Amino acid sequence: MQRNCDLTINKIKSHKARLKLNSGKQIYGMNYFETYAPVVTWFAIRLMIIFGIIFCWALYQVDFVMAYPQAPIEMDVYMELPQGIQTAHGNSKDHVLKLEKNIYGQKQAGRVWNSFLVDKLTSLGFTPSLIDDCVFFRNDIIFMVYVDDGIFLGNDDSKLTDAIRDIQNSGLNIEDQGHPADYVGVNIKKMKDGSYEFTQRALIDSIIEDVGLKDAKVKPVPAKVSLRIHAFKDEPPFDLNFNYRSAVGKLNYLAQTTRPDIMYATHQVAKYSSDPRQTHGEAIEYLVRYLKRTRDLGLSFKPDTSKGFECFCDAVSGNWNKALAPVDPSTAKSRSGWIIFYAGCPVSWASKLQSQVALSTTEAEYIAMSQALRDVIPVMNLLQEMREREFQVICNEPYVYCKVFEDNSGTLELARLPKLRPRTKHVCKGLIKIFPISTKDQIADALMKALAQNDLHCHRRYMCGM
């Protein structure tokens, strides 16, 4: 049984009953092979929404009704008769059901549906993006799809309705839901001034309820400034009255979609999901108290057409501790944090440990800048692809430029040295411009460490726009 919720009021709208296959009995190479299925990236969703606001595009949300069974079965698959199902001849001991459709529960169900959908869209004149497999172009129409939820964008309402009608006529069961209200768990609200807000109040309420803090006091910041999280192997195991891993999973989704301000605190508690201790549980409670105070906070998209790409990246050196190193080697690694903006609106962000041990602050900052640009370049390429397809973009130069704001002078010189051309080829080509910025203005600080209330609120206002 599946529940369909209205995210604006956090109420159940309907229930769905689905027949599912027990994938635990599937055998690789016999009744399934590949299982990976792509979904549209959040940076593409945010970028397209920004374009929609700037150029006053129309947005339509669609839903593929019972998506998976619309695709044919990939190979012969049989399932036992479900409980309560009776046949005129035989019983569940000597009869099985042969699947004719790609029903839910199969390991490969998502991939089969995605392949089927791509073939259908391609036959209707849609071309998949070379940067994001789930972004499709047809003339001046853009279509994004996340499993069975899609968004159409374009400058002509009639062309969008024609595209939806073409898909319906192709045999796909698709429902036109009008202007987007909620998309894969994110509430999308269009404001009177034409801007958009992305919020996840229902998810925050769910986290608060799961952790049992509905009546608890609130906190002004997501993490204690005075506490440095590590393994805490000398403490008793986590025994608070909530599911640690479930809470971390929900916090992760929240942090990655609408709340960059909790990214650092979330990653800190997520690191120890395999062996949480008492302090880790208390850190989650502290974070949830902050979410309770900022329940209505999300992302506000108010594009500034005078701005292009901006990437703020930073790093904090590892806090290697000889006593902790044997039980928590991650203390030797530095942390990278970055946030990418387009037209002044957040597009992508991250806070993660570096994969190698940096031997100096300059090296840690250089690694962070390298990691950040690996996220910047795909966004730039998607924008360049749109320009080649004659979509309007905000760019007065012949190439798409990105400003990377960096507060370490050693890193700036290292990135500009021409002899390091293999690692700085995009900088040398002039596609990316690197500028210094003072540490107090480094927005990525909020992704690197726990900040005091005033500093956090200052950076949060710029990151979230709220």
GROMACS .gro file of C-alpha atoms in nm:
model
  466
    1MET     CA    1   0.000   0.000   0.000
    2GLN     CA    2   0.138   0.340  -0.101
    3ARG     CA    3   0.022   0.679   0.026
    4ASN     CA    4  -0.003   0.985  -0.196
    5CYS     CA    5   0.045   1.302   0.012
    6ASP     CA    6  -0.027   1.669  -0.048
    7LEU     CA    7   0.297   1.838   0.056
    8THR     CA    8   0.136   2.178   0.100
    9ILE     CA    9  -0.085   2.061   0.388
   10ASN     CA   10   0.098   1.735   0.472
   11LYS     CA   11  -0.219   1.528   0.435
   12ILE     CA   12  -0.283   1.198   0.260
   13LYS     CA   13  -0.475   1.250  -0.065
   14SER     CA   14  -0.515   0.888  -0.172
   15HIS     CA   15  -0.395   0.532  -0.128
   16LYS     CA   16  -0.257   0.304  -0.397
   17ALA     CA   17  -0.238  -0.074  -0.388
   18ARG     CA   18   0.030  -0.234  -0.605
   19LEU     CA   19   0.119  -0.590  -0.690
   20LYS     CA   20   0.495  -0.629  -0.646
   21LEU     CA   21   0.744  -0.898  -0.732
   22ASN     CA   22   0.972  -1.040  -0.463
   23SER     CA   23   1.307  -0.936  -0.610
   24GLY     CA   24   1.493  -1.130  -0.341
   25LYS     CA   25   1.435  -1.446  -0.543
   26GLN     CA   26   1.572  -1.305  -0.869
   27ILE     CA   27   1.905  -1.445  -0.991
   28TYR     CA   28   2.158  -1.233  -1.178
   29GLY     CA   29   2.213  -1.357  -1.532
   30MET     CA   30   1.896  -1.565  -1.527
   31ASN     CA   31   1.607  -1.319  -1.490
   32TYR     CA   32   1.784  -0.985  -1.467
   33PHE     CA   33   2.107  -0.820  -1.581
   34GLU     CA   34   2.158  -0.443  -1.563
   35THR     CA   35   1.964  -0.249  -1.298
   36TYR     CA   36   2.086   0.114  -1.317
   37ALA     CA   37   1.830   0.376  -1.424
   38PRO     CA   38   1.916   0.748  -1.441
   39VAL     CA   39   1.706   1.030  -1.296
   40VAL     CA   40   1.731   1.402  -1.368
   41THR     CA   41   1.994   1.578  -1.158
   42TRP     CA   42   1.893   1.848  -0.915
   43PHE     CA   43   2.137   2.095  -1.067
   44ALA     CA   44   1.952   2.057  -1.399
   45ILE     CA   45   1.613   2.105  -1.232
   46ARG     CA   46   1.726   2.421  -1.053
   47LEU     CA   47   1.900   2.561  -1.360
   48MET     CA   48   1.594   2.509  -1.580
   49ILE     CA   49   1.365   2.667  -1.319
   50ILE     CA   50   1.596   2.970  -1.311
   51PHE     CA   51   1.569   3.001  -1.689
   52GLY     CA   52   1.194   2.962  -1.662
   53ILE     CA   53   1.176   3.258  -1.423
   54ILE     CA   54   1.410   3.480  -1.625
   55PHE     CA   55   1.243   3.424  -1.961
   56CYS     CA   56   0.886   3.379  -1.830
   57TRP     CA   57   0.858   3.023  -1.956
   58ALA     CA   58   0.549   2.817  -1.893
   59LEU     CA   59   0.589   2.513  -1.663
   60TYR     CA   60   0.374   2.202  -1.670
   61GLN     CA   61   0.406   1.901  -1.445
   62VAL     CA   62   0.305   1.555  -1.566
   63ASP     CA   63   0.277   1.217  -1.403
   64PHE     CA   64   0.305   0.881  -1.576
   65VAL     CA   65   0.023   0.678  -1.425
   66MET     CA   66   0.144   0.336  -1.304
   67ALA     CA   67   0.463   0.398  -1.498
   68TYR     CA   68   0.652   0.069  -1.472
   69PRO     CA   69   0.373  -0.160  -1.601
   70GLN     CA   70   0.342   0.059  -1.911
   71ALA     CA   71   0.666  -0.097  -2.033
   72PRO     CA   72   0.676  -0.454  -2.165
   73ILE     CA   73   0.854  -0.723  -1.966
   74GLU     CA   74   1.224  -0.757  -2.049
   75MET     CA   75   1.238  -1.138  -2.035
   76ASP     CA   76   1.032  -1.430  -1.913
   77VAL     CA   77   0.973  -1.385  -1.539
   78TYR     CA   78   0.742  -1.591  -1.318
   79MET     CA   79   0.608  -1.521  -0.973
   80GLU     CA   80   0.430  -1.721  -0.707
   81LEU     CA   81   0.058  -1.667  -0.665
   82PRO     CA   82   0.007  -1.391  -0.406
   83GLN     CA   83  -0.186  -1.472  -0.091
   84GLY     CA   84  -0.561  -1.454  -0.147
   85ILE     CA   85  -0.537  -1.520  -0.521
   86GLN     CA   86  -0.708  -1.837  -0.635
   87THR     CA   87  -0.718  -2.003  -0.976
   88ALA     CA   88  -0.988  -2.216  -1.135
   89HIS     CA   89  -0.741  -2.499  -1.180
   90GLY     CA   90  -0.450  -2.585  -0.954
   91ASN     CA   91  -0.310  -2.389  -0.660
   92SER     CA   92  -0.002  -2.197  -0.549
   93LYS     CA   93   0.193  -2.519  -0.501
   94ASP     CA   94   0.184  -2.623  -0.866
   95HIS     CA   95   0.097  -2.298  -1.050
   96VAL     CA   96   0.281  -1.967  -1.101
   97LEU     CA   97   0.200  -1.642  -1.280
   98LYS     CA   98   0.387  -1.542  -1.595
   99LEU     CA   99   0.443  -1.167  -1.607
  100GLU     CA  100   0.338  -0.980  -1.919
  101LYS     CA  101   0.420  -0.632  -1.795
  102ASN     CA  102   0.712  -0.470  -1.618
  103ILE     CA  103   0.559  -0.471  -1.268
  104TYR     CA  104   0.703  -0.305  -0.959
  105GLY     CA  105   0.947  -0.490  -0.737
  106GLN     CA  106   1.180  -0.626  -1.006
  107LYS     CA  107   1.544  -0.535  -0.973
  108GLN     CA  108   1.551  -0.410  -1.333
  109ALA     CA  109   1.205  -0.249  -1.336
  110GLY     CA  110   1.338   0.109  -1.323
  111ARG     CA  111   1.588   0.054  -1.602
  112VAL     CA  112   1.333  -0.120  -1.826
  113TRP     CA  113   1.086   0.168  -1.778
  114ASN     CA  114   1.352   0.431  -1.847
  115SER     CA  115   1.467   0.258  -2.167
  116PHE     CA  116   1.107   0.225  -2.283
  117LEU     CA  117   1.033   0.592  -2.209
  118VAL     CA  118   1.349   0.714  -2.386
  119ASP     CA  119   1.259   0.513  -2.698
  120LYS     CA  120   0.908   0.662  -2.696
  121LEU     CA  121   1.033   1.018  -2.651
  122THR     CA  122   1.297   0.974  -2.921
  123SER     CA  123   1.031   0.853  -3.166
  124LEU     CA  124   0.836   1.174  -3.094
  125GLY     CA  125   1.129   1.398  -3.182
  126PHE     CA  126   1.279   1.450  -2.835
  127THR     CA  127   1.658   1.441  -2.811
  128PRO     CA  128   1.828   1.350  -2.480
  129SER     CA  129   2.088   1.589  -2.345
  130LEU     CA  130   2.452   1.485  -2.369
  131ILE     CA  131   2.508   1.615  -2.016
  132ASP     CA  132   2.201   1.484  -1.831
  133ASP     CA  133   2.033   1.167  -1.961
  134CYS     CA  134   1.694   1.274  -1.825
  135VAL     CA  135   1.678   1.617  -1.986
  136PHE     CA  136   1.518   1.614  -2.333
  137PHE     CA  137   1.491   1.881  -2.601
  138ARG     CA  138   1.238   1.918  -2.882
  139ASN     CA  139   1.277   2.245  -3.071
  140ASP     CA  140   1.216   2.511  -2.802
  141ILE     CA  141   1.067   2.267  -2.547
  142ILE     CA  142   1.256   2.116  -2.252
  143PHE     CA  143   1.135   1.805  -2.070
  144MET     CA  144   1.286   1.674  -1.746
  145VAL     CA  145   1.188   1.340  -1.596
  146TYR     CA  146   1.251   1.187  -1.253
  147VAL     CA  147   1.132   0.823  -1.286
  148ASP     CA  148   0.759   0.888  -1.344
  149ASP     CA  149   0.739   1.261  -1.267
  150GLY     CA  150   0.814   1.509  -1.543
  151ILE     CA  151   0.829   1.885  -1.596
  152PHE     CA  152   0.784   2.058  -1.930
  153LEU     CA  153   0.926   2.406  -1.989
  154GLY     CA  154   0.885   2.634  -2.286
  155ASN     CA  155   0.788   2.982  -2.402
  156ASP     CA  156   0.460   2.873  -2.564
  157ASP     CA  157   0.178   2.706  -2.370
  158SER     CA  158   0.023   2.559  -2.683
  159LYS     CA  159   0.346   2.382  -2.778
  160LEU     CA  160   0.367   2.228  -2.432
  161THR     CA  161   0.010   2.099  -2.447
  162ASP     CA  162   0.079   1.965  -2.798
  163ALA     CA  163   0.384   1.779  -2.667
  164ILE     CA  164   0.182   1.627  -2.382
  165ARG     CA  165  -0.091   1.526  -2.629
  166ASP     CA  166   0.171   1.364  -2.856
  167ILE     CA  167   0.294   1.154  -2.565
  168GLN     CA  168  -0.060   1.052  -2.478
  169ASN     CA  169  -0.129   0.957  -2.840
  170SER     CA  170   0.185   0.743  -2.845
  171GLY     CA  171   0.018   0.505  -2.601
  172LEU     CA  172   0.165   0.629  -2.274
  173ASN     CA  173  -0.075   0.696  -1.988
  174ILE     CA  174   0.028   1.045  -1.878
  175GLU     CA  175  -0.162   1.289  -1.656
  176ASP     CA  176  -0.130   1.665  -1.702
  177GLN     CA  177  -0.111   1.814  -1.350
  178GLY     CA  178  -0.079   2.177  -1.455
  179HIS     CA  179   0.166   2.412  -1.287
  180PRO     CA  180   0.411   2.227  -1.056
  181ALA     CA  181   0.303   2.218  -0.692
  182ASP     CA  182   0.529   1.948  -0.554
  183TYR     CA  183   0.801   1.756  -0.732
  184VAL     CA  184   0.970   1.445  -0.587
  185GLY     CA  185   0.907   1.559  -0.232
  186VAL     CA  186   0.976   1.930  -0.282
  187ASN     CA  187   0.698   2.186  -0.259
  188ILE     CA  188   0.726   2.437  -0.544
  189LYS     CA  189   0.549   2.769  -0.495
  190LYS     CA  190   0.532   3.056  -0.741
  191MET     CA  191   0.529   3.394  -0.567
  192LYS     CA  192   0.345   3.709  -0.674
  193ASP     CA  193   0.668   3.870  -0.799
  194GLY     CA  194   0.737   3.573  -1.032
  195SER     CA  195   1.004   3.415  -0.812
  196TYR     CA  196   0.987   3.058  -0.686
  197GLU     CA  197   1.031   2.897  -0.345
  198PHE     CA  198   1.138   2.538  -0.286
  199THR     CA  199   1.049   2.406   0.061
  200GLN     CA  200   1.010   2.068   0.233
  201ARG     CA  201   0.796   2.136   0.537
  202ALA     CA  202   0.636   1.791   0.526
  203LEU     CA  203   0.976   1.620   0.536
  204ILE     CA  204   1.094   1.841   0.822
  205ASP     CA  205   0.777   1.761   1.018
  206SER     CA  206   0.838   1.392   0.953
  207ILE     CA  207   1.196   1.417   1.085
  208ILE     CA  208   1.082   1.606   1.395
  209GLU     CA  209   0.820   1.341   1.464
  210ASP     CA  210   1.061   1.051   1.401
  211VAL     CA  211   1.318   1.192   1.644
  212GLY     CA  212   1.047   1.266   1.900
  213LEU     CA  213   1.103   1.641   1.937
  214LYS     CA  214   0.757   1.781   1.864
  215ASP     CA  215   0.750   1.960   2.199
  216ALA     CA  216   1.122   2.032   2.233
  217LYS     CA  217   1.294   2.370   2.247
  218VAL     CA  218   1.462   2.505   1.933
  219LYS     CA  219   1.822   2.596   1.849
  220PRO     CA  220   1.957   2.891   1.645
  221VAL     CA  221   2.228   2.691   1.461
  222PRO     CA  222   2.242   2.333   1.323
  223ALA     CA  223   2.555   2.225   1.513
  224LYS     CA  224   2.746   2.320   1.826
  225VAL     CA  225   3.043   2.544   1.750
  226SER     CA  226   3.236   2.402   2.045
  227LEU     CA  227   3.197   2.034   1.949
  228ARG     CA  228   3.420   1.858   1.695
  229ILE     CA  229   3.251   1.533   1.590
  230HIS     CA  230   3.466   1.219   1.578
  231ALA     CA  231   3.413   0.846   1.636
  232PHE     CA  232   3.373   0.872   2.018
  233LYS     CA  233   3.469   0.506   2.061
  234ASP     CA  234   3.497   0.549   2.438
  235GLU     CA  235   3.125   0.637   2.465
  236PRO     CA  236   2.830   0.397   2.497
  237PRO     CA  237   2.650   0.300   2.173
  238PHE     CA  238   2.361   0.509   2.051
  239ASP     CA  239   2.045   0.417   2.245
  240LEU     CA  240   1.809   0.711   2.192
  241ASN     CA  241   1.450   0.637   2.104
  242PHE     CA  242   1.462   0.686   1.725
  243ASN     CA  243   1.601   0.513   1.416
  244TYR     CA  244   1.943   0.671   1.357
  245ARG     CA  245   1.990   0.560   0.996
  246SER     CA  246   1.637   0.656   0.894
  247ALA     CA  247   1.684   1.004   1.039
  248VAL     CA  248   2.017   1.042   0.858
  249GLY     CA  249   1.859   0.934   0.529
  250LYS     CA  250   1.585   1.197   0.554
  251LEU     CA  251   1.831   1.465   0.663
  252ASN     CA  252   2.054   1.381   0.367
  253TYR     CA  253   1.772   1.426   0.118
  254LEU     CA  254   1.667   1.751   0.282
  255ALA     CA  255   2.024   1.887   0.282
  256GLN     CA  256   2.083   1.799  -0.083
  257THR     CA  257   1.759   1.941  -0.221
  258THR     CA  258   1.655   2.257  -0.035
  259ARG     CA  259   1.871   2.314   0.274
  260PRO     CA  260   2.242   2.380   0.205
  261ASP     CA  261   2.264   2.539   0.550
  262ILE     CA  262   2.247   2.195   0.718
  263MET     CA  263   2.481   2.019   0.476
  264TYR     CA  264   2.786   2.022   0.707
  265ALA     CA  265   2.596   1.915   1.018
  266THR     CA  266   2.421   1.637   0.827
  267HIS     CA  267   2.742   1.500   0.682
  268GLN     CA  268   2.901   1.497   1.025
  269VAL     CA  269   2.635   1.266   1.168
  270ALA     CA  270   2.605   1.060   0.849
  271LYS     CA  271   2.973   0.961   0.869
  272TYR     CA  272   2.907   0.744   1.173
  273SER     CA  273   2.586   0.567   1.067
  274SER     CA  274   2.756   0.227   1.088
  275ASP     CA  275   2.847   0.267   1.455
  276PRO     CA  276   2.668   0.566   1.610
  277ARG     CA  277   2.745   0.671   1.966
  278GLN     CA  278   2.557   0.877   2.221
  279THR     CA  279   2.709   1.208   2.111
  280HIS     CA  280   2.616   1.140   1.749
  281GLY     CA  281   2.252   1.090   1.848
  282GLU     CA  282   2.259   1.410   2.050
  283ALA     CA  283   2.404   1.591   1.746
  284ILE     CA  284   2.104   1.477   1.540
  285GLU     CA  285   1.869   1.604   1.808
  286TYR     CA  286   2.049   1.940   1.809
  287LEU     CA  287   2.017   1.961   1.430
  288VAL     CA  288   1.647   1.871   1.439
  289ARG     CA  289   1.585   2.143   1.699
  290TYR     CA  290   1.734   2.390   1.450
  291LEU     CA  291   1.507   2.253   1.175
  292LYS     CA  292   1.210   2.301   1.403
  293ARG     CA  293   1.300   2.668   1.434
  294THR     CA  294   1.356   2.708   1.058
  295ARG     CA  295   1.074   2.483   0.934
  296ASP     CA  296   0.961   2.732   0.667
  297LEU     CA  297   1.310   2.793   0.531
  298GLY     CA  298   1.404   2.662   0.188
  299LEU     CA  299   1.540   2.801  -0.139
  300SER     CA  300   1.422   3.125  -0.294
  301PHE     CA  301   1.490   3.176  -0.665
  302LYS     CA  302   1.504   3.545  -0.758
  303PRO     CA  303   1.744   3.559  -1.053
  304ASP     CA  304   1.978   3.853  -1.098
  305THR     CA  305   2.043   3.875  -1.471
  306SER     CA  306   2.361   4.077  -1.415
  307LYS     CA  307   2.530   3.767  -1.274
  308GLY     CA  308   2.648   3.450  -1.446
  309PHE     CA  309   2.816   3.152  -1.282
  310GLU     CA  310   2.973   3.193  -0.941
  311CYS     CA  311   3.137   2.918  -0.743
  312PHE     CA  312   3.245   2.968  -0.383
  313CYS     CA  313   3.478   2.694  -0.264
  314ASP     CA  314   3.671   2.645   0.057
  315ALA     CA  315   3.854   2.385   0.261
  316VAL     CA  316   3.938   2.327   0.625
  317SER     CA  317   4.252   2.133   0.708
  318GLY     CA  318   4.226   1.796   0.877
  319ASN     CA  319   4.226   1.784   1.256
  320TRP     CA  320   4.467   1.493   1.288
  321ASN     CA  321   4.481   1.358   1.640
  322LYS     CA  322   4.737   1.096   1.739
  323ALA     CA  323   4.508   0.944   1.999
  324LEU     CA  324   4.206   0.925   1.767
  325ALA     CA  325   4.385   0.824   1.446
  326PRO     CA  326   4.382   0.446   1.514
  327VAL     CA  327   4.001   0.442   1.553
  328ASP     CA  328   3.905   0.735   1.331
  329PRO     CA  329   4.150   0.786   1.040
  330SER     CA  330   3.918   1.045   0.882
  331THR     CA  331   4.051   1.304   1.128
  332ALA     CA  332   4.360   1.325   0.906
  333LYS     CA  333   4.158   1.433   0.602
  334SER     CA  334   4.057   1.785   0.513
  335ARG     CA  335   3.703   1.887   0.424
  336SER     CA  336   3.595   2.049   0.098
  337GLY     CA  337   3.288   2.264   0.059
  338TRP     CA  338   3.148   2.453  -0.236
  339ILE     CA  339   2.831   2.612  -0.364
  340ILE     CA  340   2.755   2.706  -0.725
  341PHE     CA  341   2.525   2.993  -0.822
  342TYR     CA  342   2.374   3.095  -1.153
  343ALA     CA  343   2.216   3.439  -1.183
  344GLY     CA  344   2.254   3.468  -0.807
  345CYS     CA  345   2.051   3.150  -0.741
  346PRO     CA  346   2.190   2.829  -0.587
  347VAL     CA  347   2.234   2.544  -0.835
  348SER     CA  348   2.455   2.288  -0.660
  349TRP     CA  349   2.647   2.248  -0.333
  350ALA     CA  350   2.847   1.990  -0.139
  351SER     CA  351   3.034   1.929   0.184
  352LYS     CA  352   3.257   1.624   0.192
  353LEU     CA  353   3.586   1.485   0.313
  354GLN     CA  354   3.870   1.488   0.065
  355SER     CA  355   3.973   1.150  -0.073
  356GLN     CA  356   4.344   1.210  -0.007
  357VAL     CA  357   4.545   1.353   0.281
  358ALA     CA  358   4.655   1.711   0.216
  359LEU     CA  359   4.995   1.805   0.358
  360SER     CA  360   4.929   2.179   0.377
  361THR     CA  361   4.647   2.430   0.385
  362THR     CA  362   4.730   2.537   0.030
  363GLU     CA  363   4.709   2.178  -0.094
  364ALA     CA  364   4.376   2.127   0.084
  365GLU     CA  365   4.236   2.446  -0.073
  366TYR     CA  366   4.364   2.344  -0.418
  367ILE     CA  367   4.200   2.001  -0.389
  368ALA     CA  368   3.874   2.170  -0.284
  369MET     CA  369   3.885   2.400  -0.585
  370SER     CA  370   3.952   2.103  -0.815
  371GLN     CA  371   3.657   1.913  -0.668
  372ALA     CA  372   3.429   2.215  -0.701
  373LEU     CA  373   3.516   2.267  -1.067
  374ARG     CA  374   3.422   1.906  -1.141
  375ASP     CA  375   3.069   2.014  -1.052
  376VAL     CA  376   3.094   2.349  -1.228
  377ILE     CA  377   3.203   2.213  -1.566
  378PRO     CA  378   2.896   1.988  -1.626
  379VAL     CA  379   2.670   2.284  -1.547
  380MET     CA  380   2.868   2.498  -1.791
  381ASN     CA  381   2.845   2.223  -2.053
  382LEU     CA  382   2.468   2.196  -2.010
  383LEU     CA  383   2.438   2.572  -2.058
  384GLN     CA  384   2.661   2.557  -2.365
  385GLU     CA  385   2.445   2.277  -2.504
  386MET     CA  386   2.137   2.495  -2.459
  387ARG     CA  387   2.305   2.782  -2.643
  388GLU     CA  388   2.388   2.550  -2.932
  389ARG     CA  389   2.019   2.457  -2.945
  390GLU     CA  390   1.938   2.828  -2.970
  391PHE     CA  391   1.787   2.868  -2.625
  392GLN     CA  392   1.829   3.208  -2.466
  393VAL     CA  393   2.098   3.219  -2.198
  394ILE     CA  394   2.253   3.496  -1.992
  395CYS     CA  395   2.597   3.529  -2.146
  396ASN     CA  396   2.754   3.824  -2.324
  397GLU     CA  397   3.082   3.647  -2.397
  398PRO     CA  398   3.149   3.386  -2.665
  399TYR     CA  399   3.197   3.126  -2.391
  400VAL     CA  400   3.032   3.051  -2.061
  401TYR     CA  401   3.242   3.192  -1.781
  402CYS     CA  402   3.258   3.091  -1.420
  403LYS     CA  403   3.398   3.294  -1.137
  404VAL     CA  404   3.556   3.085  -0.863
  405PHE     CA  405   3.596   3.279  -0.541
  406GLU     CA  406   3.895   3.151  -0.345
  407ASP     CA  407   4.035   3.289  -0.020
  408ASN     CA  408   4.378   3.120  -0.016
  409SER     CA  409   4.652   3.314  -0.194
  410GLY     CA  410   4.873   3.007  -0.236
  411THR     CA  411   4.595   2.823  -0.413
  412LEU     CA  412   4.535   3.119  -0.643
  413GLU     CA  413   4.898   3.119  -0.754
  414LEU     CA  414   4.904   2.740  -0.789
  415ALA     CA  415   4.598   2.746  -1.015
  416ARG     CA  416   4.740   3.023  -1.232
  417LEU     CA  417   5.083   2.866  -1.296
  418PRO     CA  418   5.101   2.783  -1.668
  419LYS     CA  419   5.332   2.485  -1.611
  420LEU     CA  420   5.045   2.304  -1.435
  421ARG     CA  421   4.847   2.310  -1.758
  422PRO     CA  422   4.716   1.947  -1.742
  423ARG     CA  423   4.529   2.029  -1.422
  424THR     CA  424   4.435   2.385  -1.506
  425LYS     CA  425   4.343   2.356  -1.874
  426HIS     CA  426   4.000   2.515  -1.826
  427VAL     CA  427   4.161   2.808  -1.644
  428CYS     CA  428   4.424   2.848  -1.916
  429LYS     CA  429   4.158   2.841  -2.190
  430GLY     CA  430   3.987   3.136  -2.026
  431LEU     CA  431   3.666   2.950  -1.958
  432ILE     CA  432   3.701   2.994  -1.583
  433LYS     CA  433   3.814   3.309  -1.407
  434ILE     CA  434   3.957   3.286  -1.055
  435PHE     CA  435   3.917   3.577  -0.814
  436PRO     CA  436   4.024   3.628  -0.452
  437ILE     CA  437   3.770   3.686  -0.178
  438SER     CA  438   3.807   3.771   0.190
  439THR     CA  439   3.751   3.491   0.438
  440LYS     CA  440   3.463   3.673   0.608
  441ASP     CA  441   3.279   3.685   0.272
  442GLN     CA  442   3.347   3.320   0.189
  443ILE     CA  443   2.996   3.175   0.170
  444ALA     CA  444   3.132   2.819   0.154
  445ASP     CA  445   3.239   2.854   0.520
  446ALA     CA  446   2.889   2.744   0.616
  447LEU     CA  447   2.959   2.414   0.437
  448MET     CA  448   3.292   2.363   0.612
  449LYS     CA  449   3.234   2.399   0.983
  450ALA     CA  450   2.988   2.487   1.257
  451LEU     CA  451   2.941   2.864   1.263
  452ALA     CA  452   2.818   3.107   1.524
  453GLN     CA  453   2.464   3.237   1.483
  454ASN     CA  454   2.547   3.572   1.319
  455ASP     CA  455   2.791   3.423   1.068
  456LEU     CA  456   2.555   3.139   0.979
  457HIS     CA  457   2.257   3.366   0.924
  458CYS     CA  458   2.464   3.599   0.705
  459HIS     CA  459   2.581   3.316   0.478
  460ARG     CA  460   2.242   3.142   0.488
  461ARG     CA  461   2.069   3.451   0.356
  462TYR     CA  462   2.293   3.444   0.049
  463MET     CA  463   2.280   3.064   0.003
  464CYS     CA  464   1.907   3.019   0.043
  465GLY     CA  465   1.780   3.362  -0.050
  466MET     CA  466   1.546   3.351   0.250
   0.00000   0.00000   0.00000
